[in-house]
Amino acid sequence: MAANTGHANSNAEPGIYRTPTGTASLMSVTSAASIGGRHSYEDSAPLHEQQQRQHHNQSAAQVDLTEIDETVVFLKSRAKVEEDYGRSLQKLAQHTLKSMDRPSPGHQSTQQVSWQRLVEAHETLASNRMKFSITLSEMSDFLSTYVKSKEAIRRKLRDTEQRYQKAIEESESLLEKARAKYEVQCGEWERLLLKTGGGKPDGALASAATSASGATHSSSSAITKTKNVGNAVSGIFGKHKGSTQESLERMGQEAGVKAKVANEAYKRLLQQTNSMRRDFYDVQLPKILASVMGLIEEVDQFLKFSLGKYAYTYESAILADAITLKPMDGAGLPGMVEMIGEIDSKADLDAYLMATAKHGGRINRASIPYKEYEMSTIARLYASPKRIFGVPLDAQLERDQQQVPLIIVKCADAVEAFGLQNEGIYRQSGQSSQVNKLRNEFDLDAEVVDLQVNSYISDINNVTGVLKMYLRELPGGLIPVAQHGVMLSYFPVEDLEPGVAASADAAATMHHYDRDQDLGLAQKISGMANAIRSMPPPNRNTLAYLLAHLDKVQAFQEFNMMNSENLSIVFGPTILPAGNNPANAASDIRRSAKVVRFILDNRRAIFDAL
């Protein structure tokens, strides 16, 4: 081995030294990479003070910028207060001037002149406040822009500092890992060296100890430790002493190379880290500190300037108000006190009396006539509706001066114009909402209802529905109770028996009751004519009009499928209501239908006999 030459190897790598016996001085290797401690870093106390100073400067800069932010908020709020005050005062003054009586200039009283000038002074005060508000808004906007730009600079400086510190921390972390690896490799090399030294003869070991007598105390301890370990393991490797010794030496050489590589890496990272720290703490950090200090000084001066400008602007606004209220001497303008002092009440009264005497005329002492308020048509209808639903027929016809209710006339006209060919006319029901709407309109005033518009004729069943509703709610029915018994007597209950009634109905459909064995057709027509003749004129005229309309409807039965039988089923219980006896209600309804059908089939003969 090269370590057994007995001389120091002049070609040994930097930082690795060998003794004449080949044992490396680990203290020399370690001291080559260490300076008075763990690493050769600069004194950390001044650096810590620099970091603390930088932190305080950053905080101070942030505090100053926060103060400007607070100033911006104050100026914005103050500008809003002044703007609201100015606008309110301006609105009040303009409204007062607008509502003020403005006679011609030569006829104004002293009080009117003074009051007008006083209000105009308030308008000037409002204008001053508006200008002050605009100035404050401009200042706050400028301050806001300024603080944003300086905050960006402060953050850039902070980020730069943090970027350098992070790079140093990462480098120190890598250095710590390299140092740990270096120590592990050196420890492994040391262990193999001790094992290799334990295999030498005692003479050689003594010679090595003699030649190393000038070594330090730590080297002597290492040799003693090597001898003790060698004695301990000599028995283990006794049988294979030659081969084991060579293997240990080879492993020791490899461990030495690894220790050398780790040492170089460790020293290189140490040099890099110290270089980065020197650059940051000696060059970059002072620059950052100087920039932060300059930023703080600039912000402080700018804040001071801005507050001074605010104070000057505020004083100017107050002074402008004061000059408005009390102009300076020599301005030739009166103040508010002088304005009020110029009022001459006696002169105003004399001028008013003279103007009244000159232009006044005779006083009209006549009574004021009553003037009735002209209400709109719809309002009059709501105030005094002409109700027809549930109102006795004679009462409503007398009130409206009509022979037949207008609702029947208008509904019949609409059906004859638009619904004669509608299948199931009068049998089908309309929409309840539309029917109720029509009912309400008719109940206000039937004269103003126009059924010819599209909204009504689009569904003619709504018109027929309101007509049937009117007849159902007519008190006493269209045919009075006095005629009920007479008309129903011509159609006894016996004719309604099953089979008999069906055959009688079928025969009557074809031959108009010619097979009626109980009473002749002529007698029935005469009896019905007498009953109708005995009705009150309103009921008789309305019944005649309604039946004439239904006769027109059945004339189109090939289209609308509504013959006299179907129409009588719909209108029988409506115009001839059943009696009060519930037991006879079903038969009364059927008999009523027969009465209406008979009258409808023989309408001309019956009414010609009246």
PDB file of C-alpha atoms in Angstrom, residues 388-389 404-420 425-426 435 438-439 442 446 449-452 456-457 459-471 545-546 549-550 553 571:
ATOM      1  CA  ILE A 388    -130.332  43.327 -13.003  1.00  0.00           C
ATOM      2  CA  PHE A 389    -129.349  39.962 -11.504  1.00  0.00           C
ATOM      3  CA  VAL A 404    -137.598  43.524 -22.609  1.00  0.00           C
ATOM      4  CA  PRO A 405    -134.402  43.282 -20.476  1.00  0.00           C
ATOM      5  CA  LEU A 406    -131.410  44.470 -22.447  1.00  0.00           C
ATOM      6  CA  ILE A 407    -129.386  41.434 -21.375  1.00  0.00           C
ATOM      7  CA  ILE A 408    -131.843  39.127 -23.213  1.00  0.00           C
ATOM      8  CA  VAL A 409    -131.922  41.396 -26.265  1.00  0.00           C
ATOM      9  CA  LYS A 410    -128.111  41.699 -26.513  1.00  0.00           C
ATOM     10  CA  CYS A 411    -127.425  38.018 -25.824  1.00  0.00           C
ATOM     11  CA  ALA A 412    -130.053  36.919 -28.366  1.00  0.00           C
ATOM     12  CA  ASP A 413    -128.641  39.282 -31.007  1.00  0.00           C
ATOM     13  CA  ALA A 414    -125.105  37.934 -30.408  1.00  0.00           C
ATOM     14  CA  VAL A 415    -126.269  34.309 -30.683  1.00  0.00           C
ATOM     15  CA  GLU A 416    -128.296  34.977 -33.834  1.00  0.00           C
ATOM     16  CA  ALA A 417    -125.332  36.775 -35.388  1.00  0.00           C
ATOM     17  CA  PHE A 418    -122.526  34.363 -34.475  1.00  0.00           C
ATOM     18  CA  GLY A 419    -123.847  31.178 -32.859  1.00  0.00           C
ATOM     19  CA  LEU A 420    -126.874  29.717 -34.680  1.00  0.00           C
ATOM     20  CA  ILE A 425    -125.688  26.016 -28.498  1.00  0.00           C
ATOM     21  CA  TYR A 426    -127.280  26.687 -25.071  1.00  0.00           C
ATOM     22  CA  VAL A 435    -119.381  34.163 -17.543  1.00  0.00           C
ATOM     23  CA  LEU A 438    -119.950  39.241 -18.176  1.00  0.00           C
ATOM     24  CA  ARG A 439    -122.384  39.048 -15.283  1.00  0.00           C
ATOM     25  CA  PHE A 442    -124.194  43.579 -17.055  1.00  0.00           C
ATOM     26  CA  ALA A 446    -126.383  46.660 -19.430  1.00  0.00           C
ATOM     27  CA  VAL A 449    -122.002  46.205 -22.624  1.00  0.00           C
ATOM     28  CA  ASP A 450    -120.962  45.468 -26.208  1.00  0.00           C
ATOM     29  CA  LEU A 451    -121.109  41.755 -27.075  1.00  0.00           C
ATOM     30  CA  GLN A 452    -119.967  42.301 -30.653  1.00  0.00           C
ATOM     31  CA  TYR A 456    -116.962  37.840 -26.282  1.00  0.00           C
ATOM     32  CA  ILE A 457    -117.887  36.311 -29.634  1.00  0.00           C
ATOM     33  CA  ASP A 459    -116.652  31.786 -27.342  1.00  0.00           C
ATOM     34  CA  ILE A 460    -120.417  32.256 -27.784  1.00  0.00           C
ATOM     35  CA  ASN A 461    -121.065  29.790 -24.952  1.00  0.00           C
ATOM     36  CA  ASN A 462    -120.009  32.537 -22.478  1.00  0.00           C
ATOM     37  CA  VAL A 463    -122.867  34.685 -23.815  1.00  0.00           C
ATOM     38  CA  THR A 464    -125.438  31.880 -23.574  1.00  0.00           C
ATOM     39  CA  GLY A 465    -124.147  31.072 -20.083  1.00  0.00           C
ATOM     40  CA  VAL A 466    -124.763  34.564 -18.746  1.00  0.00           C
ATOM     41  CA  LEU A 467    -128.267  34.582 -20.294  1.00  0.00           C
ATOM     42  CA  LYS A 468    -129.194  31.297 -18.587  1.00  0.00           C
ATOM     43  CA  MET A 469    -127.719  32.591 -15.310  1.00  0.00           C
ATOM     44  CA  TYR A 470    -129.911  35.708 -15.536  1.00  0.00           C
ATOM     45  CA  LEU A 471    -133.071  33.646 -16.084  1.00  0.00           C
ATOM     46  CA  TYR A 545    -139.174  37.664 -27.155  1.00  0.00           C
ATOM     47  CA  LEU A 546    -137.259  34.712 -25.685  1.00  0.00           C
ATOM     48  CA  HIS A 549    -135.356  33.746 -30.329  1.00  0.00           C
ATOM     49  CA  LEU A 550    -135.411  30.036 -29.432  1.00  0.00           C
ATOM     50  CA  VAL A 553    -132.289  28.639 -32.866  1.00  0.00           C
ATOM     51  CA  PHE A 571    -134.914  26.220 -20.553  1.00  0.00           C
TER      52      PHE A 571
END
